XYZ file of C-alpha atoms in Angstrom:
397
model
C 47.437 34.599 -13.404
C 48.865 31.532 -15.579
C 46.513 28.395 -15.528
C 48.895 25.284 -13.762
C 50.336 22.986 -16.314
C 48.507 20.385 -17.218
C 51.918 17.757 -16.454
C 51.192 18.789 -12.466
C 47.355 18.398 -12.972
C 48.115 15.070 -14.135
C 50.536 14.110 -11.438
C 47.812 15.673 -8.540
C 45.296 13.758 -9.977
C 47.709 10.479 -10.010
C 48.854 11.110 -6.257
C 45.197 11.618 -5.137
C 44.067 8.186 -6.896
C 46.878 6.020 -5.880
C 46.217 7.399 -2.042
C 42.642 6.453 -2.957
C 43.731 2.848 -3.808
C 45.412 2.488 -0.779
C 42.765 3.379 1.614
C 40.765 1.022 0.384
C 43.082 -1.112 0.393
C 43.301 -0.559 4.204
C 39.904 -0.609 4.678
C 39.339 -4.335 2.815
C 42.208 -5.660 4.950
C 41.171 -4.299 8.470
C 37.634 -5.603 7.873
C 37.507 -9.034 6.501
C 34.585 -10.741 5.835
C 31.589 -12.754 7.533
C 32.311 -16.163 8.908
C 31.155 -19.776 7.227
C 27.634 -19.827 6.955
C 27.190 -16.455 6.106
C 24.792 -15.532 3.404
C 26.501 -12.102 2.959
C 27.844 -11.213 0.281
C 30.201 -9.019 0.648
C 31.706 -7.442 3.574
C 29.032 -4.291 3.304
C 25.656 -6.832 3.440
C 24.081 -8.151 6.604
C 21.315 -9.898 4.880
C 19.960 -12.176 7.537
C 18.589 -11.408 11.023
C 21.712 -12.843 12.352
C 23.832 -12.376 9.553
C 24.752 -15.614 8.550
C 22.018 -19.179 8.027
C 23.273 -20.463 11.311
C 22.048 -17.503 12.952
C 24.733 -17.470 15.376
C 25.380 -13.889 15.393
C 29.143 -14.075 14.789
C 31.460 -12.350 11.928
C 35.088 -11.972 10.971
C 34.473 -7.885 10.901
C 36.951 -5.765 13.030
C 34.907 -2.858 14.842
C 36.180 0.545 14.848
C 39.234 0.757 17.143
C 37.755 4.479 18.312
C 33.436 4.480 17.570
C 32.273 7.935 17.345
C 28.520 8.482 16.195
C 28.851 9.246 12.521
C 25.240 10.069 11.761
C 21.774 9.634 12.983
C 18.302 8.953 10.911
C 14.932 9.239 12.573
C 12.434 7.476 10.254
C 9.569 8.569 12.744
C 7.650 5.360 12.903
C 8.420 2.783 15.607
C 9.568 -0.326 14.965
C 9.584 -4.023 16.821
C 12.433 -5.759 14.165
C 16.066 -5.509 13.542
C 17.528 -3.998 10.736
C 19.285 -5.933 7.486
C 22.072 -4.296 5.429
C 22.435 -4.317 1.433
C 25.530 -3.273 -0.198
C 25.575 -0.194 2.979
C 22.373 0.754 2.830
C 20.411 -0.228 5.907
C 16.839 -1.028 5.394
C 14.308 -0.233 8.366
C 10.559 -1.621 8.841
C 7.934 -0.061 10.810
C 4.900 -1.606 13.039
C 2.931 -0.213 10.204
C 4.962 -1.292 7.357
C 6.485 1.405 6.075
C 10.192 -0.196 4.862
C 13.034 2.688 4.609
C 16.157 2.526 3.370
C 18.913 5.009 4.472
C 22.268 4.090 2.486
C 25.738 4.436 4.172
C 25.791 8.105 4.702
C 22.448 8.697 6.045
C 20.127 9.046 3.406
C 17.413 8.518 2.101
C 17.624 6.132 -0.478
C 14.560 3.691 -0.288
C 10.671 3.744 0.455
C 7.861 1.280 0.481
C 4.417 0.792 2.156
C 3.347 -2.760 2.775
C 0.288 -0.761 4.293
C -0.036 -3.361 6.826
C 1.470 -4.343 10.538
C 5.060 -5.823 10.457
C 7.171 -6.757 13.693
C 9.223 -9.588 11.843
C 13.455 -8.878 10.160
C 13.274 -8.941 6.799
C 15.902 -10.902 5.305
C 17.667 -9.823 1.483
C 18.595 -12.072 -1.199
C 19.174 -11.085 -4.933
C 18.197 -7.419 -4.448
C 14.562 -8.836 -2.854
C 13.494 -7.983 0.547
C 11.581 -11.360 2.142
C 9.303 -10.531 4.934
C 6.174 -11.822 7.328
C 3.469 -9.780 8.045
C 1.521 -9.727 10.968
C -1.487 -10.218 8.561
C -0.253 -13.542 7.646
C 1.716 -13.200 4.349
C 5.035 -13.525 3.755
C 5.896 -10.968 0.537
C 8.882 -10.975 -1.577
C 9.354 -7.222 -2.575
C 12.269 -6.035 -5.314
C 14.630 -3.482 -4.372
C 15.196 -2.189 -7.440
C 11.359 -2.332 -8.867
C 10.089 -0.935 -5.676
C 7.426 -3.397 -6.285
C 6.264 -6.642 -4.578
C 6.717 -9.861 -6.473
C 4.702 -12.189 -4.953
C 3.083 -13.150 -1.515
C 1.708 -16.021 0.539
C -0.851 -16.269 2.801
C -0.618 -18.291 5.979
C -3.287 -18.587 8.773
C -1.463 -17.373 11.232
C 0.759 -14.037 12.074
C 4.400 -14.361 10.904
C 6.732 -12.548 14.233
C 10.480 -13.966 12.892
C 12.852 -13.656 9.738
C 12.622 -15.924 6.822
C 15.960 -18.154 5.967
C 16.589 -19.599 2.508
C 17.840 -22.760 2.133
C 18.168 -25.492 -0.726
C 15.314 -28.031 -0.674
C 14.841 -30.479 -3.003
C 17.235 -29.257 -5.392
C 14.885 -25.817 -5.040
C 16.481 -22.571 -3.501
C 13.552 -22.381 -0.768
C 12.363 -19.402 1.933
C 11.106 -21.312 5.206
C 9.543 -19.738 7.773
C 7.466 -20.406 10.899
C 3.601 -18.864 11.730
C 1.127 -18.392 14.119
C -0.826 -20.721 12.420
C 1.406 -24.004 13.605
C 2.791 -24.292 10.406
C 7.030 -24.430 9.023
C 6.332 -23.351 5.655
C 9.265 -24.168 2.729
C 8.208 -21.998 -0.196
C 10.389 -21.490 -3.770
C 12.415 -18.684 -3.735
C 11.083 -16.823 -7.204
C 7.259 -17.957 -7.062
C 6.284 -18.051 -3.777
C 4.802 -21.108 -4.090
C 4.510 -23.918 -1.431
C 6.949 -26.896 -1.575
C 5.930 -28.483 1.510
C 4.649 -27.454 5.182
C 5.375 -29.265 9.042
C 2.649 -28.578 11.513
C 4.168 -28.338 15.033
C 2.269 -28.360 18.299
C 1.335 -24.409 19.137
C 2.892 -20.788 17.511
C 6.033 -20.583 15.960
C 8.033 -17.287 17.181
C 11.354 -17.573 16.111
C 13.173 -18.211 12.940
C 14.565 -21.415 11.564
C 18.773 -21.619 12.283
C 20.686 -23.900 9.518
C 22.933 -26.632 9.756
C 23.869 -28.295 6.505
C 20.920 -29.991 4.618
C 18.429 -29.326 8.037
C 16.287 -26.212 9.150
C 16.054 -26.225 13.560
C 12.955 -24.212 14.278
C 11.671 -24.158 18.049
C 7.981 -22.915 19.309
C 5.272 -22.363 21.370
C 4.871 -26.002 22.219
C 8.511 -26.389 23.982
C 9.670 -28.732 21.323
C 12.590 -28.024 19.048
C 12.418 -29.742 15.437
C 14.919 -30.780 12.781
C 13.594 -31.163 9.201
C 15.830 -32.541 6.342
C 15.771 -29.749 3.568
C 16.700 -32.323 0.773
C 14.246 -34.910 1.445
C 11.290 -32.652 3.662
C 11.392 -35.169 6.239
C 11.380 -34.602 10.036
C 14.483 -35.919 11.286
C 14.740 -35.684 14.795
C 12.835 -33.256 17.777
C 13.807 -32.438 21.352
C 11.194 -31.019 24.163
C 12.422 -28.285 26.342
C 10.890 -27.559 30.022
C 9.533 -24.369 28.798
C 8.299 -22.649 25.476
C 10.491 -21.971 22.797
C 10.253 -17.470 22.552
C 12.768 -17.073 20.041
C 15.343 -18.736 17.555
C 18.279 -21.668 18.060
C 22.208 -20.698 17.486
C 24.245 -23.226 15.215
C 27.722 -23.201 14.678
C 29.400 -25.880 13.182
C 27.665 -29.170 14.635
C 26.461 -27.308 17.859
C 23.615 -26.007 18.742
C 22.239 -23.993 21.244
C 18.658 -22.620 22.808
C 17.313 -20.949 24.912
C 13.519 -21.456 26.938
C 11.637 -19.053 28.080
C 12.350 -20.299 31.414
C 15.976 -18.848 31.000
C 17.380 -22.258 30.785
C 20.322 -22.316 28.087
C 20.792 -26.320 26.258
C 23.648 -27.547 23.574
C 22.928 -30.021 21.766
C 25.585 -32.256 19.594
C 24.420 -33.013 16.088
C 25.251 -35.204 13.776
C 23.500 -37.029 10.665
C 20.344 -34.812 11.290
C 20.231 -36.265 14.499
C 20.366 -34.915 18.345
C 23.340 -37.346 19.593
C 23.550 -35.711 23.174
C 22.060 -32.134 24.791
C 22.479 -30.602 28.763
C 21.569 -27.836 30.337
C 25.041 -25.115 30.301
C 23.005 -22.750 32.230
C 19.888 -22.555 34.459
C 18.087 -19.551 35.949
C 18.702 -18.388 39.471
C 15.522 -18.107 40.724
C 11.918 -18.602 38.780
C 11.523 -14.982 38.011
C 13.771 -15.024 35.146
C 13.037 -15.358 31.386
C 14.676 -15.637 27.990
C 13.835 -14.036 25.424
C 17.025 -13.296 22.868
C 19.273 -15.910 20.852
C 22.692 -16.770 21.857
C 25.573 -15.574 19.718
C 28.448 -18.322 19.337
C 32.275 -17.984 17.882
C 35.071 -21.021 18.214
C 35.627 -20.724 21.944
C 32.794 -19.489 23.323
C 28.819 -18.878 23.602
C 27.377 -15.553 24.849
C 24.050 -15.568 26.261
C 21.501 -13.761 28.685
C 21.013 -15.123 32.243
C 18.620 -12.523 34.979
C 17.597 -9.664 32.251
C 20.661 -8.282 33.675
C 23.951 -10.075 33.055
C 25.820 -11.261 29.611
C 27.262 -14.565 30.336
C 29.978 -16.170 28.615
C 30.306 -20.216 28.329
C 33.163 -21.793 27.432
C 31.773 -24.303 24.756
C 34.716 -27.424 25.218
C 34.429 -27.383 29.257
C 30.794 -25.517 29.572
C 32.557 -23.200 32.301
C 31.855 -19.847 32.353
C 34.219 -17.515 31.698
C 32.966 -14.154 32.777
C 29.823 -12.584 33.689
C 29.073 -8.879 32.649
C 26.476 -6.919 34.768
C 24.349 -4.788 32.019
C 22.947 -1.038 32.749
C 19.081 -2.168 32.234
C 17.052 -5.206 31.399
C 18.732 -7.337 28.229
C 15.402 -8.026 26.947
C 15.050 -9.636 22.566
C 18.325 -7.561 21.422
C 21.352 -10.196 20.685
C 24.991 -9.881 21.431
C 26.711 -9.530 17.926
C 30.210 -11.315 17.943
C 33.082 -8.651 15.683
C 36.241 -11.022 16.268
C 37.813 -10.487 19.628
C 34.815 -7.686 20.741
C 31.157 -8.059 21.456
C 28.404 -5.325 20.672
C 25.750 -5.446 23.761
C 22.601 -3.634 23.808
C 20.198 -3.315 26.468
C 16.202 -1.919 26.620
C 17.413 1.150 28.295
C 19.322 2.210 25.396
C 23.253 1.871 25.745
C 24.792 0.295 23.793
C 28.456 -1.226 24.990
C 31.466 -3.034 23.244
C 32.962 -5.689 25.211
C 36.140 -7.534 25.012
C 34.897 -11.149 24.252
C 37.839 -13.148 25.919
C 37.458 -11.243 29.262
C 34.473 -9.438 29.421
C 36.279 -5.822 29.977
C 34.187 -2.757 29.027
C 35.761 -1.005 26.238
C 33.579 1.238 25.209
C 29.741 2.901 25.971
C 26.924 4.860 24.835
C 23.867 5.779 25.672
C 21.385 6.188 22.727
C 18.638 7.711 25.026
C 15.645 5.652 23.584
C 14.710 1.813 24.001
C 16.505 -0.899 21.732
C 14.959 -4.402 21.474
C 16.519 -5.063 18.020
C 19.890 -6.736 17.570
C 22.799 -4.779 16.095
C 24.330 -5.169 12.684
C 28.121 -5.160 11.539
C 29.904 -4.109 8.344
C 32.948 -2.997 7.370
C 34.164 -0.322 8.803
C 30.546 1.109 10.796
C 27.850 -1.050 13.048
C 24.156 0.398 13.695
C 21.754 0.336 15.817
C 18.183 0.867 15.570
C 15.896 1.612 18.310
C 12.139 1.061 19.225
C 11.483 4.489 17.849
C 12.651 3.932 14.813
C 15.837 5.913 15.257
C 18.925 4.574 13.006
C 22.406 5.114 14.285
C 25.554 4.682 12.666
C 28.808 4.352 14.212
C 32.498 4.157 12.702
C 36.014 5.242 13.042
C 36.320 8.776 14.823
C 38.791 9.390 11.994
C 36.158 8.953 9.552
């Protein structure tokens, strides 16, 4: 048999690399990227707990138009955090430490043992991993060195994701503890730049808005610190405790007590210029415990464990209410454009649409989920209390 001519090799080879062009091509244009304050990178990161400094829980990513589960990764260890993405490689940490990494199609790809408790995100910047221990240090740990750089001890356990911001002309990680302390360390030392004491523990993380960190806790009062200058700006006291982290987008912010009582508040020049109360609970069984996700129109929040709620944020109506299958719980609602991903502690995981509520899509993972979800281009996952990594995407795939 005669070997093909090399001319019709060449041409194959041509055809199969121009289609290749254009499907990425395709892919780039149907996915976009993250939206303003994002510290992603590129449209394959999720790098913060929220995915962007505001922690608002809102990109410009297009879900799949048909999800299908593409792959599944049991790491066997459970976990109490969310996951954080780095160039499609999703990277996992367990109540005992143990960080994996599975890359984009579900492998192994990355291993370390902080060999000590961990229930807070980690949060990626520069190829380092930043995360709190429930020991009290906050360690910087290099991707590509498999090594730990550097950590810092604080007196108190660490439950929330670090942020980075610029303060003092320093790129900074702050972070709250158990110990009453907002801690501002530089980014490659780990040394300490400066430290706020608040009134009681610090759960959640800090949410940015231009030059100023908000950080809420334990004591019911939500803070505002000047990054530039380390001074305390302006503070706001809640009717209940502070459980988990504000939501800024653009010059609003909101927050949640645990009381299930949902505020905005206007900023401006590091200042509070006006807050209210856009939703109250029904009754006084009800808690809040999760952070509410914001885009232009709207903000989408938790009211009763068992229904999303969505505010319109001009005329603080509410445009829909979306009864859940099980208890809401810490997961988020992750805004993807015009959809919503919704998870609940019973395991199922929906996709609404976000102007109307309708239920678009469903599954039920079959195992707990307290985390938030995370978006790329192209897939979303979601990782459950055992430790179970799922990654959806196109059908089609």
């Amino acid at each position: 048999m005669k070997n093909s001519s090399p001319l019709i090799h060449d041409s194959a080879n041509s055809i199969k690399s121009m289609l290749g062009i254009l499907i990425l091509l395709l892919i780039i244009t149907s996915c976009g990227v993250t939206s303003g304050d994002s510290d992603t990178d590129s449209d394959m990161d999720w790098h913060l707990f929220r995915a962007n400094a505001g922690l608002n829980g809102s990109v410009d990513i297009r879900l799949p138009e048909k999800p299908g589960l593409l792959w599944t990764y049991k790491t066997g260890h459970r976990t109490a955090s969310s996951l954080v993405i780095d160039n499609g490689t999703s990277y996992v940490c367990s109540r005992k430490g143990l960080i994996t990494g599975v890359d984009i199609h579900g492998q192994l790809a990355f291993s370390y043992d902080l060999k000590t408790p961990v229930e807070a995100t980690p949060m990626i910047k520069d190829s380092v991993l930043y995360i709190g221990r429930i020991d009290g240090f906050l360690s910087a740990i290099s991707l590509t060195q498999k090594d730990t750089l550097w950590s810092y001890e604080t007196l108190g356990q660490i439950l929330a994701s670090p942020n980075i911001v610029q303060y003092e002309g320093e790129e900074a990680i702050v972070f709250g503890s158990y110990d009453n302390y907002f801690y501002c360390l530089n980014k490659q030392t780990g040394s300490l730049l400066k430290r706020f004491e608040s009134g009681y523990y610090i759960n959640g993380a800090a949410a940015l808005w231009n030059k100023h960190a908000l950080f809420g806790g334990c004591d019911a009062w939500l803070r505002i610190i000047n990054c530039e200058t380390g001074e305390s700006t302006d503070s706001l006291e809640l009717d209940e405790y502070i459980p988990a982290s504000p939501s800024v987008y653009e010059d609003d912010c909101y927050v949640g007590d645990y009381a299930g009582n949902i505020y905005h508040l206007s900023l401006d020049k590091g200042k509070i210029q006006n807050h209210k109360k856009v939703l109250q609970p029904a009754s006084d069984n009800e808690s809040f415990l999760s952070i509410p996700a914001i885009n232009e129109q709207s903000v989408f929040v938790y009211a009763g464990n068992r229904h999303l709620v969505s505010i319109d944020r001009s005329t603080g109506n509410i445009n829909f209410k979306f009864m859940l299958k099980g208890d809401a719980g810490e997961s988020a609602p992750v805004v993807c454009k015009d959809k919503l991903i919704v998870c609940t502690e019973t395991g199922i995981v929906s996709i609404l649409d976000n102007r109307n509520g309708e239920l678009l899509w469903e599954y039920d993972t079959g195992e707990r989920i307290t985390s938030s979800p995370a978006a790329i281009c192209g897939y979303f996952m979601i990782l459950t209390v055992k430790g179970t990594l799922l990654c959806f995407g196109s059908q089609a795939n």
